[in-house]
C-alpha positions as CSV (number, residue, x, y, z in Angstrom):
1,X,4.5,-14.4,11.2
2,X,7.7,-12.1,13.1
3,X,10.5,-12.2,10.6
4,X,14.4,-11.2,12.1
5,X,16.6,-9.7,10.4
6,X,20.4,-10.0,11.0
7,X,22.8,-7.4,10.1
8,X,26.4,-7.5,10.2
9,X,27.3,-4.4,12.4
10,X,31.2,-5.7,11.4
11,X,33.6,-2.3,10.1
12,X,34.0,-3.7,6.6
13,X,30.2,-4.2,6.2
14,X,29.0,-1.2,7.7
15,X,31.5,0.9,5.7
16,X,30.6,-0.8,2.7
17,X,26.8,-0.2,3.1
18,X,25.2,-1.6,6.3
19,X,25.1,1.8,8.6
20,X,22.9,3.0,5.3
21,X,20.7,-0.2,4.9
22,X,20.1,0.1,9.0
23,X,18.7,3.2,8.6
24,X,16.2,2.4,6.2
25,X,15.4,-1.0,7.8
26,X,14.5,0.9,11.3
27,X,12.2,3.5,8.7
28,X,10.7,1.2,6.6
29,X,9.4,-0.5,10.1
30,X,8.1,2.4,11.5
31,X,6.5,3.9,7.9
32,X,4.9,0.4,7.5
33,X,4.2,-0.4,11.5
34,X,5.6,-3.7,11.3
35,X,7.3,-3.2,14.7
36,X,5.8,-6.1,15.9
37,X,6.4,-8.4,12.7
38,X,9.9,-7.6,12.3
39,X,13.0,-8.1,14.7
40,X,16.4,-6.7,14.0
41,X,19.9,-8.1,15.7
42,X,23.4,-7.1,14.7
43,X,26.1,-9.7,14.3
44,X,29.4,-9.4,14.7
45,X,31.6,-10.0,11.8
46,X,32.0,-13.5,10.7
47,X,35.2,-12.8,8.4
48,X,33.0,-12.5,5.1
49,X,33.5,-9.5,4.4
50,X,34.7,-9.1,0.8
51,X,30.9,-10.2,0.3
52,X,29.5,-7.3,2.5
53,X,27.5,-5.5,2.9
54,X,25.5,-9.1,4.7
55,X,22.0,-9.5,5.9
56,X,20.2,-12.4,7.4
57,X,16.5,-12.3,6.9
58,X,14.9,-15.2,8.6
59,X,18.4,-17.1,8.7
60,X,19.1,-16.5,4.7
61,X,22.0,-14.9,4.7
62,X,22.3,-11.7,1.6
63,X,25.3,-10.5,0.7
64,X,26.4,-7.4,-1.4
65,X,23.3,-5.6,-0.1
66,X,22.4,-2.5,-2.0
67,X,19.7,-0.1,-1.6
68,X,17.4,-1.4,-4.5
69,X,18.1,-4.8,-3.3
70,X,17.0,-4.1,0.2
71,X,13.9,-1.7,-0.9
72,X,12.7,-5.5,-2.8
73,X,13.4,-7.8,0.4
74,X,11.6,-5.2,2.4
75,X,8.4,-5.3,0.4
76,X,8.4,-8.8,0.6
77,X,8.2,-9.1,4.2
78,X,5.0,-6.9,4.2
């Protein structure tokens, strides 16, 4: 199964967290090879963003992404 993950590449949300959760998202891919199982887009802002940092994985859209919060959603798409 290829997963995608969405991530709002707005200001607000990357300010607020999403330049950070990129970068692990892109290592946690290579670390774990999953470069074939997992997609990742950027969205432009959708006006949400006093709920940023957001992330779509597999159209479910997350919002106040942290670091811990991500680290769990990761795992799960192993």
């Amino acid at each position: 199964m290829t997963h995608e993950i969405k991530i709002c590449m707005g200001s607000a949300c990357f300010a607020k967290g999403n330049q950070e959760n990129l970068e692990y998202i892109k290592e946690f891919i290579k670390e774990n090879n999953l470069d074939a199982k997992i997609k990742i887009l950027g969205s432009l802002c959708e006006n949400k963003c006093s709920i940023g940092p957001r992330i779509y994985i597999d159209d479910k859209e997350y919002t106040q992404v942290t670091r811990g919060a991500l680290i769990n959603l990761m795992e799960d798409l192993k």
